[in-house]
Coordinates of C-alpha atoms and ligand atoms in Angstrom, one line a residue:
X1 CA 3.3 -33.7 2.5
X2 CA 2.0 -35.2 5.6
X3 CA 4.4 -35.1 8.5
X4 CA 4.6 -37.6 11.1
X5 CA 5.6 -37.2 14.5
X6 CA 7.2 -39.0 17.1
X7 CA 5.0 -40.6 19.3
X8 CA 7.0 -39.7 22.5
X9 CA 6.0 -35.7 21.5
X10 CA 2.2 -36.6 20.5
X11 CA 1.9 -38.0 23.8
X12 CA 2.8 -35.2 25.8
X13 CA 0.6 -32.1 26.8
X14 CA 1.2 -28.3 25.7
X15 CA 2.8 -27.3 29.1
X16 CA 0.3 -25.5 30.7
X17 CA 1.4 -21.3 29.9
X18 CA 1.3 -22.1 26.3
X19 CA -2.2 -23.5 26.7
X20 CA -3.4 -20.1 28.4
X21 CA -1.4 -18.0 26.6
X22 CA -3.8 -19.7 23.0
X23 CA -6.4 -19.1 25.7
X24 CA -6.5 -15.4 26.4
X25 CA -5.4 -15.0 22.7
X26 CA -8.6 -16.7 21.6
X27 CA -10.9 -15.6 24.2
X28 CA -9.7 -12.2 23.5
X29 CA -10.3 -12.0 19.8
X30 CA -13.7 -13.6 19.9
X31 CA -14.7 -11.1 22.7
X32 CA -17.3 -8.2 20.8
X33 CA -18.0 -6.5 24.3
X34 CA -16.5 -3.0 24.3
X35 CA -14.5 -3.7 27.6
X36 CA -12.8 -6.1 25.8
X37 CA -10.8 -3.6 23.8
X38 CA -8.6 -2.7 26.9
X39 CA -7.3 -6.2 27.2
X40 CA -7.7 -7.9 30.8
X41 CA -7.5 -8.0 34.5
X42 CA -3.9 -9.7 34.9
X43 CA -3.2 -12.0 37.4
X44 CA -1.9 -14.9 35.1
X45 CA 1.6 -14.3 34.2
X46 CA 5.0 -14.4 36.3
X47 CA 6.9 -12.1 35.0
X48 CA 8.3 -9.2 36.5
X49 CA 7.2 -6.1 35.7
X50 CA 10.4 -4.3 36.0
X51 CA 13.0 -3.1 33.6
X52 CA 16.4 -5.1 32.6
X53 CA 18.5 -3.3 35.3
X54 CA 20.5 -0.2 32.9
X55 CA 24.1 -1.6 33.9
X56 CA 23.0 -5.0 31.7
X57 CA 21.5 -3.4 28.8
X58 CA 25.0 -1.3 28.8
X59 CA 26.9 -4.3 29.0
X60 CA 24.9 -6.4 26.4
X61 CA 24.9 -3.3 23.8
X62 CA 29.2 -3.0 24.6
X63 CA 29.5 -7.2 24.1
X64 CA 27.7 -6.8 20.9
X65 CA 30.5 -7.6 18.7
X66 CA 31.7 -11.4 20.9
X67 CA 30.7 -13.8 17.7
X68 CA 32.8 -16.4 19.1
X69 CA 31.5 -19.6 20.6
X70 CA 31.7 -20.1 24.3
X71 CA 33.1 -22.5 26.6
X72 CA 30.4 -25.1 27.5
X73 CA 30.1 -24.7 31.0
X74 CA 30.5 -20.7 30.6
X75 CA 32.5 -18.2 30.4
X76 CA 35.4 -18.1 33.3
X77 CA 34.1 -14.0 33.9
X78 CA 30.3 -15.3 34.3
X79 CA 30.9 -18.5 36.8
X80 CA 33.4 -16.3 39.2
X81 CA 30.8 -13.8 39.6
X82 CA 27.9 -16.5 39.8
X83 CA 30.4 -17.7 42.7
X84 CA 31.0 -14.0 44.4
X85 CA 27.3 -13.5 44.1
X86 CA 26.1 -16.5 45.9
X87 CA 29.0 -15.8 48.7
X88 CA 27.8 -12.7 49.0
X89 CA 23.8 -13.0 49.2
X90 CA 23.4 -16.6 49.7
X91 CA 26.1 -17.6 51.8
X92 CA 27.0 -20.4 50.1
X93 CA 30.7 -20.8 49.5
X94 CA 31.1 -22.5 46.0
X95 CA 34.1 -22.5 43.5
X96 CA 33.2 -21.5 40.0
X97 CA 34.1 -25.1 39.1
X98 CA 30.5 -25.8 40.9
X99 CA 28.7 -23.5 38.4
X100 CA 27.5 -24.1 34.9
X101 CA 25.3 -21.8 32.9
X102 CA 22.5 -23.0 30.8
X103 CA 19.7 -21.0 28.5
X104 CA 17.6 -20.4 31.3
X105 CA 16.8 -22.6 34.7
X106 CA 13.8 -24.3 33.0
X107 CA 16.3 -26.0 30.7
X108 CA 18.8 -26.5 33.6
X109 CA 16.4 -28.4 35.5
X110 CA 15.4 -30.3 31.9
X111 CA 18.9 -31.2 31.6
X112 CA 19.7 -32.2 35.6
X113 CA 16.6 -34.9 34.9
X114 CA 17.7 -36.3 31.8
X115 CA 21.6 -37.4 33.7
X116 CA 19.7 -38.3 37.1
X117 CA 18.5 -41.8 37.2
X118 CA 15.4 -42.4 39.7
X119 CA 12.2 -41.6 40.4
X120 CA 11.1 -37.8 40.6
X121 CA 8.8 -36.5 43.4
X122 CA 7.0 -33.6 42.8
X123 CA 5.5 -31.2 46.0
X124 CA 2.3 -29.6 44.7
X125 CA 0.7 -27.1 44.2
X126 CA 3.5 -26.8 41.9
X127 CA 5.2 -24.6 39.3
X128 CA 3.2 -25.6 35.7
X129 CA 6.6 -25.8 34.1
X130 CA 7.8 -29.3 36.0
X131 CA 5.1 -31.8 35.0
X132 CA 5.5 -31.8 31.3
X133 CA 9.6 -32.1 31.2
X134 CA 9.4 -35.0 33.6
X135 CA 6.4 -37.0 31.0
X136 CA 8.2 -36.3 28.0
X137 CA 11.7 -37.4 29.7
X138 CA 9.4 -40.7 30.8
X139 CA 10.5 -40.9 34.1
X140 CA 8.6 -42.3 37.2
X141 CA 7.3 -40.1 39.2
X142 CA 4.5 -39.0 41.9
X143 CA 3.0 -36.5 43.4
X144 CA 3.8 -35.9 46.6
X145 CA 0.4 -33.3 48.3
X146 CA 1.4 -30.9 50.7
X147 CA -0.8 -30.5 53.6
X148 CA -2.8 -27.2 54.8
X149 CA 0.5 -25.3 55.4
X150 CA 1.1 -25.6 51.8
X151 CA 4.5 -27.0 52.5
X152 CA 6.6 -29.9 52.8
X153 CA 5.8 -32.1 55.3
X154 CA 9.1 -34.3 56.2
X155 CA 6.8 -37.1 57.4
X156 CA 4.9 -37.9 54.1
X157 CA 8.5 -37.3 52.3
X158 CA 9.3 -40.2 53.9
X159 CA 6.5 -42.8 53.6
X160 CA 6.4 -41.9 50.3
X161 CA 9.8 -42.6 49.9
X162 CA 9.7 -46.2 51.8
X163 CA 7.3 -46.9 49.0
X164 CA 9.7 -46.6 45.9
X165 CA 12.2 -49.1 45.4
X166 CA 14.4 -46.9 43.3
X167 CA 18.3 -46.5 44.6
X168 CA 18.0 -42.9 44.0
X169 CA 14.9 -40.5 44.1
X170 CA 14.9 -36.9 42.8
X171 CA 12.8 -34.1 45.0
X172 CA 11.7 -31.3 43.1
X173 CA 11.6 -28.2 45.8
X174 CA 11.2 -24.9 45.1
X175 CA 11.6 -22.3 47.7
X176 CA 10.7 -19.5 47.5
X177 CA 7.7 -21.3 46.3
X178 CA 5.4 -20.7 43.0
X179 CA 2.7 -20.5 43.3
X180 CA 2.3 -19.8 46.9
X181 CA 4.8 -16.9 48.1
X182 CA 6.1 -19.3 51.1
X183 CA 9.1 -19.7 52.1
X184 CA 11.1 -22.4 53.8
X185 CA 12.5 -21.8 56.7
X186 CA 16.2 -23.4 58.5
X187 CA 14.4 -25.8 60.4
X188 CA 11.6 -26.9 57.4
X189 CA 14.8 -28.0 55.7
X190 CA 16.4 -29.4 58.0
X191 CA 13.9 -31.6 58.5
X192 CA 13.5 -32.4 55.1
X193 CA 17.3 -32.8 54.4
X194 CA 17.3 -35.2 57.3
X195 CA 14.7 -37.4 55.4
X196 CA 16.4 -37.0 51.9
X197 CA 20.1 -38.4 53.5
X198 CA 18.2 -41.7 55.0
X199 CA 16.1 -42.1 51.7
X200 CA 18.7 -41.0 49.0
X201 CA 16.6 -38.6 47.6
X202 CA 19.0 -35.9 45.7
X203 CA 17.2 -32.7 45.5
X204 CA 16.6 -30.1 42.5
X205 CA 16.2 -26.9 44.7
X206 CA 15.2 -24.2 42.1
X207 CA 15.4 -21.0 44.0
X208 CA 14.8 -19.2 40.9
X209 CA 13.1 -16.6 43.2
X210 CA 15.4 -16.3 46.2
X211 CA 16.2 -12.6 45.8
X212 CA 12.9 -11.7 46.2
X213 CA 12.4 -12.8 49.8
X214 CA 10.8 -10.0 51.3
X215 CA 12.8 -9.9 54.6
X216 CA 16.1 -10.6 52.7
X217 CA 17.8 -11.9 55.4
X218 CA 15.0 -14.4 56.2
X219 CA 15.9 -16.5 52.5
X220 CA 18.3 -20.1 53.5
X221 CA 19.7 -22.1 50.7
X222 CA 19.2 -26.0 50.5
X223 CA 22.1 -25.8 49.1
X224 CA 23.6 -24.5 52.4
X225 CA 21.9 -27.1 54.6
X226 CA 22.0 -30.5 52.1
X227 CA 25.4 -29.5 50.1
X228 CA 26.3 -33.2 49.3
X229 CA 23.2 -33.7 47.4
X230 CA 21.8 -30.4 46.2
X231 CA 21.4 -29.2 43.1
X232 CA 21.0 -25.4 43.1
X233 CA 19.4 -23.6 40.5
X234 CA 18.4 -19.8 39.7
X235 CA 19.5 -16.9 37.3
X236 CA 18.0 -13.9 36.1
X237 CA 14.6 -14.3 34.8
X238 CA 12.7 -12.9 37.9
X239 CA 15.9 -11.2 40.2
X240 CA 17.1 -9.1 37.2
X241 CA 13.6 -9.3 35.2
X242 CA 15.1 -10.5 32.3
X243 CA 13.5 -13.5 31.4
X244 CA 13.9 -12.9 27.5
X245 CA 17.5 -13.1 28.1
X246 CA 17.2 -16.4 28.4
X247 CA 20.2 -17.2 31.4
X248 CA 20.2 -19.8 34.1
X249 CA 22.8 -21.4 36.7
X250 CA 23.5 -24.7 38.3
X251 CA 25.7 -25.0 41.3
X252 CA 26.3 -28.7 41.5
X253 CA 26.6 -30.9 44.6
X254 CA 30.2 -31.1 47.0
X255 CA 31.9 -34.0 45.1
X256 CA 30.1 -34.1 42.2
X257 CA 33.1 -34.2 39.7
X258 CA 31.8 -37.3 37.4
X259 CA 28.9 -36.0 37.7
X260 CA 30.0 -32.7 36.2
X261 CA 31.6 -34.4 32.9
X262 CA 28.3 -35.9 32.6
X263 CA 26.6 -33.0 32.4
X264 CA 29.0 -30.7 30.3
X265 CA 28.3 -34.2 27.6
X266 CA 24.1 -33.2 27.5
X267 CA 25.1 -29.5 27.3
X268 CA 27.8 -29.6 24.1
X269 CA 25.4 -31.9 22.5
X270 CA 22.3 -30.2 22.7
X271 CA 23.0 -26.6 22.9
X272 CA 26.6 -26.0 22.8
X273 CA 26.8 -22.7 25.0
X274 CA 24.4 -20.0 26.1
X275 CA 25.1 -17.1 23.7
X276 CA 28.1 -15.2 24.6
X277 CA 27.5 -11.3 25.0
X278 CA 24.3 -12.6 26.7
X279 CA 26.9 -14.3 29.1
X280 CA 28.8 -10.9 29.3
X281 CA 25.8 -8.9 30.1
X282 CA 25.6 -11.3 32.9
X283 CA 27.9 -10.6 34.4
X284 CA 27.6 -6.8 35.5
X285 CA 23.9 -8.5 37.0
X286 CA 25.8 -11.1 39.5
X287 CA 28.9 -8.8 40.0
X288 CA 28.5 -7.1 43.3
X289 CA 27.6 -3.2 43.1
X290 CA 25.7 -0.6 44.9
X291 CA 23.2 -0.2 41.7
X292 CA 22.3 -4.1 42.4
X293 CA 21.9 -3.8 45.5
X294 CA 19.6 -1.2 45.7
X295 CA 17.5 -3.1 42.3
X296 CA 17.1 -5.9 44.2
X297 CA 16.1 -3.8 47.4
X298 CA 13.4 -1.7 45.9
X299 CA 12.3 -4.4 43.5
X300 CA 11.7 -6.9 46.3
X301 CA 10.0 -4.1 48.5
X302 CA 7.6 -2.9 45.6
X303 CA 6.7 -6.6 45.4
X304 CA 5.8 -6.8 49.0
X305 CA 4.0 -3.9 49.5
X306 CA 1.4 -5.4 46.2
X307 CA 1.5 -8.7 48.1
X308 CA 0.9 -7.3 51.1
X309 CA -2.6 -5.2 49.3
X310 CA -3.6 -8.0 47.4
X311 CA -3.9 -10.5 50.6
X312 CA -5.2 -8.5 52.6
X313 CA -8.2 -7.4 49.6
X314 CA -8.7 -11.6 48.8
X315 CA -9.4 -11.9 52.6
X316 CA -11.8 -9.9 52.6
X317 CA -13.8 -12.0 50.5
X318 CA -15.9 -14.4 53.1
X319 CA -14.9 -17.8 53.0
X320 CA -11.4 -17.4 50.7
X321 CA -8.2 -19.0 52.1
X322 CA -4.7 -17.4 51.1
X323 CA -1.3 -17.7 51.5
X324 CA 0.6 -15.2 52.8
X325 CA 3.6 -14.0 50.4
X326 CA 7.1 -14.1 52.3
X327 CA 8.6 -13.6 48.3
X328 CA 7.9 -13.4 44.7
X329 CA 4.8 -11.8 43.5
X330 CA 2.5 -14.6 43.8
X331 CA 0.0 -16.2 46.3
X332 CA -2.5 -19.0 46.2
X333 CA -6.3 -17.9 46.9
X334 CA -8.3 -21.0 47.8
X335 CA -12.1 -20.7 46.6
X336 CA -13.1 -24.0 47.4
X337 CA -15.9 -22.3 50.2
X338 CA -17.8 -21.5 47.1
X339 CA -17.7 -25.1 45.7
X340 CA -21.2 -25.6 46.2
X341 CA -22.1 -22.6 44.4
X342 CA -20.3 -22.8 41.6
X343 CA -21.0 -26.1 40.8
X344 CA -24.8 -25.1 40.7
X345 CA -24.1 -22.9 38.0
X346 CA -22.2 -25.5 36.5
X347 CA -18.7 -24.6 37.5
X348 CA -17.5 -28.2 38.2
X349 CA -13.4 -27.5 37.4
X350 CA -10.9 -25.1 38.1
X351 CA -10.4 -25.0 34.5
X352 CA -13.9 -23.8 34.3
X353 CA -13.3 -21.2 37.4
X354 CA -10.6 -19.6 35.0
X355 CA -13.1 -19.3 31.9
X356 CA -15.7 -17.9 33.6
X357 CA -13.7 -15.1 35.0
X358 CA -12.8 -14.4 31.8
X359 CA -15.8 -13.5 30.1
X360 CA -17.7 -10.6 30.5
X361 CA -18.0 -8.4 32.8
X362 CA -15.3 -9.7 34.8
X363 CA -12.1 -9.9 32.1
X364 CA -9.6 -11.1 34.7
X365 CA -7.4 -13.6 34.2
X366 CA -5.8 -16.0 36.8
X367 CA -4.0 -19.5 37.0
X368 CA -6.6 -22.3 37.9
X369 CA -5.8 -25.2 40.0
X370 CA -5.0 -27.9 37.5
X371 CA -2.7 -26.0 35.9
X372 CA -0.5 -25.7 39.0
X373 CA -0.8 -30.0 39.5
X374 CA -3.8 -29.9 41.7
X375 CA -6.7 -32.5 41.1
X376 CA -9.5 -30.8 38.5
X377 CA -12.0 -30.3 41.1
X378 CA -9.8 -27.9 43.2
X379 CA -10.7 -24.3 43.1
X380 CA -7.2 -23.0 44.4
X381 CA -6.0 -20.2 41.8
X382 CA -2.4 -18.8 41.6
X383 CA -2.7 -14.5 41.7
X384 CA 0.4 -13.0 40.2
X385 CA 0.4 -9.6 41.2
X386 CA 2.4 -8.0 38.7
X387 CA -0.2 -6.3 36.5
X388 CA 1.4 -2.5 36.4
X389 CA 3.9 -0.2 34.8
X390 CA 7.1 -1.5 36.8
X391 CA 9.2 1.5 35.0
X392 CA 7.2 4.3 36.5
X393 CA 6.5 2.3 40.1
X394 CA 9.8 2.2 40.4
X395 CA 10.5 5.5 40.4
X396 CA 7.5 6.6 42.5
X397 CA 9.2 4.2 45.0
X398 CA 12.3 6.3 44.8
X399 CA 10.7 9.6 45.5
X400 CA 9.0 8.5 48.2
X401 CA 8.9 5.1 49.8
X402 CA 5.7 4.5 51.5
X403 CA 5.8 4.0 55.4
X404 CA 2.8 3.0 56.8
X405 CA 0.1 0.9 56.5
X406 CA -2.4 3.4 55.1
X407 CA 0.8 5.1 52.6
X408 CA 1.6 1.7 51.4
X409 CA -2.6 1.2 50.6
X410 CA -1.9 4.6 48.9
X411 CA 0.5 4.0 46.6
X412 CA -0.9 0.4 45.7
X413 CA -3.8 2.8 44.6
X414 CA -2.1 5.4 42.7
X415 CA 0.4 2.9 41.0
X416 CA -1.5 -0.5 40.5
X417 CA -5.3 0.8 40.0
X418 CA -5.6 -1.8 37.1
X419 CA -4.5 -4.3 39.8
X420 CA -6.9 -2.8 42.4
X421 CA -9.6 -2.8 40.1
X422 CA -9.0 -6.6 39.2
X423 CA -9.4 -7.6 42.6
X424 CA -12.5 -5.9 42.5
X425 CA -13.6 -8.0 40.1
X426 CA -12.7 -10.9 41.6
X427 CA -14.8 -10.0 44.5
X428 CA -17.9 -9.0 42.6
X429 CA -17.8 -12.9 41.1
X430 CA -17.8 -14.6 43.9
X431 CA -20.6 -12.3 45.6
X432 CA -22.5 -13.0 42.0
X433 CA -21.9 -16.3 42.3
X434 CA -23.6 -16.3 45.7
X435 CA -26.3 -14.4 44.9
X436 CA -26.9 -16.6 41.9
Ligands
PLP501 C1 9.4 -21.8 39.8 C2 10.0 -21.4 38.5 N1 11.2 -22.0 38.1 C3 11.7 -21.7 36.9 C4 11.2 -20.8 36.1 C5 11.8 -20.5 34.7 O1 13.0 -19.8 34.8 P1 13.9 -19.6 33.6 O2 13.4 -18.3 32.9 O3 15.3 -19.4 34.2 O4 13.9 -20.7 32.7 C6 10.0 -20.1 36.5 C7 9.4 -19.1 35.6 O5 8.3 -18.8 35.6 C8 9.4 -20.4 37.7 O6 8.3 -19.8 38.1

């Protein structure tokens, strides 16, 4: 039987981490070099390394036996500690009416531009999971390039803005950012708040990594500065480092209550509720306690002390721009000093970049630069540092947090040599490359 396939799906691209995930699998098996047999340098996936915090596990293996459907919008235990929790950390003072839970934020945001009319503009570098939800949803869209700060700049916002005729635009920004570690700071969204009330832009703000800002007390919520027209979105794939759990939130704009009904209408019809004991493991995650607390403390510290290694290594490499991690365990090395080089050894993409770090002797793999919505040409690369044991770092953390400079170095050493080692390798290509 031959099937046939909607056009509308043929049309779209295999979002990008499905692409590399065939692509390590591939390059791996075909691979006959010894080295091979120990798997790869890995820089490419964002996911934390850490375990499901115990007090979840407990909770999930107790809720075991809750067979019964859920409410749509969640259960009422889940949204009032959803509403504690972002009182608590985020400041923001929203009613558990705001708050709907979803399978995870990626589907959240999926779901926010399927009701939202308008055209979406997308800040890059971006996150690889945007771009293909907003082709196969058809919308309009464009690009919007930040500028050498890697950020937002309020100005272009705006001419961009004056260009699209649509009543409503949609702005996709994600702070703390993938794939750069920045952060926005009060003023940065101010400015761009200011723009999005004169141009009607309503903004998706996926802070998905917010409670890994490495000074805490640094992180703001857009959702604190641009409440009328924020949507809010995070959970506990990278916080909690439960990913698989598959368990998102959406804290809807003031005043949104049409809006809301709306939305509840997408969520019964295509997935009903997010499954319950999931929802009541939830719960002890986003209920305050001292066990949290200290999670999210040594978690977000461990991440800034690889950041913090791995920067400082990539700048020594002569010519290499980077961005300097404020949060979650990613940066964006920029290799395009070695264009020239590469391109006489026929390295003309980043795509290319990415396979040839692969292969032998190098075995490291990164994120290139068209996978994170840059143009082809662009030898930027996302570096996820997150390639170690996060069980056993985190308990070297606990017996003895490293202080200075040279103990942090240290314990990067003892904890993340496979890490260390990639960023060796790193090195040694480029210096190759010039040599070549
Ligand atoms: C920026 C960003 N947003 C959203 C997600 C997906 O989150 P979730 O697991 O909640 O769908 C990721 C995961 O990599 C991400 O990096």
């Amino acid at each position: 039987m031959k099937f046939i396939v909607d056009q509308q799906v043929e049309d779209i691209e295999m979002p990008e981490n499905l692409k590399l995930n065939t692509f390590l699998q591939e390059f791996h098996s075909s691979c006959d070099q010894p080295e091979c047999s120990f798997g790869f340098y890995g820089f490419a996936f964002g996911q934390s390394p850490f375990p499901v915090p115990q007090l979840i596990q407990n909770a999930l293996i107790k809720n075991a036996d809750k067979g019964a459907y859920a409410a749509v919008p969640g259960i009422p235990e889940l949204r009032s500690a959803i509403s504690k929790y972002n009182k608590h950390y985020f400041e923001l003072d929203v009613a558990p009416e705001r708050i709907y839970v979803g399978p995870g934020t990626k589907e959240l945001i999926f779901n926010l531009l399927e009701i939202l009319h308008g055209t979406v503009i997308l800040p890059t570098p971006a996150w690889l999971g945007y771009l293909p939800q907003i082709r196969f949803l058809q919308k309009n869209y464009h690009m919007l390039p930040t500028r050498a700060n890697k950020k937002i700049s309020p100005t272009d916002l705006q001419k961009l803005s004056l260009r699209l005729q649509d009543r409503q635009k949609i702005l996709i920004l994600n702070n703390p950012n993938n794939p750069t570690g920045l952060l926005y700071d009060r003023l940065e969204l101010e400015e761009i708040a200011d723009i999005c009330r004169e141009q009607n832009i309503v903004v998706i703000s996926d802070e998905i990594y917010a409670q890994t800002t490495f000074n805490f007390s640094k992180f703001v919520s857009m959702g604190k500065i641009y409440p009328e027209g924020t949507f809010v979105t995070n959970g506990l794939s990278k916080s909690h480092a439960a990913g698989g759990y598959r368990l998102g939130y959406v804290v809807f704009p003031q005043h949104a209550s049409d809006l809301k009904s709306q939305f509840k209408k997408i969520l019964a019809t295509e997935y009903t509720a997010v499954s319950t004991p999931i929802q009541h493991a939830a719960v002890e995650g986003f209920e305050i306690s001292k066990d949290m607390d200290e999670y999210f403390e040594i978690t977000r510290n461990i991440h800034r002390i690889m950041g913090e290694y791995v920067y400082n290594s990539l700048l020594e490499i002569e010519g290499v721009k980077v961005t300097k991690p404020e949060a979650t365990f990613y940066l964006l090395a920029d290799f395009n000093a070695f264009a020239t080089d590469l391109q006489k050894v026929k390295i003309n993409t980043s795509q290319k970049l990415s396979e040839s770090l692969m292969v032998h002797p190098y075995h490291t793999a990164i994120v290139g630069g068209d996978s994170l919505v840059l143009e082809r040409t662009d030898f930027s690369a996302r570096i996820a540092y997150v390639d170690y044991d996060g069980a056993k770092v985190y308990q070297s953390y606990k017996k003895q947090i490293p202080k200075t400079h040279s103990e942090r170095t240290e314990f990067v050493k003892n904890n993340a040599p496979k890490m260390v080692q990639g960023i060796k390798m790193i090195a040694k290509f480029f210096e190759d490359i010039r040599n070549k």
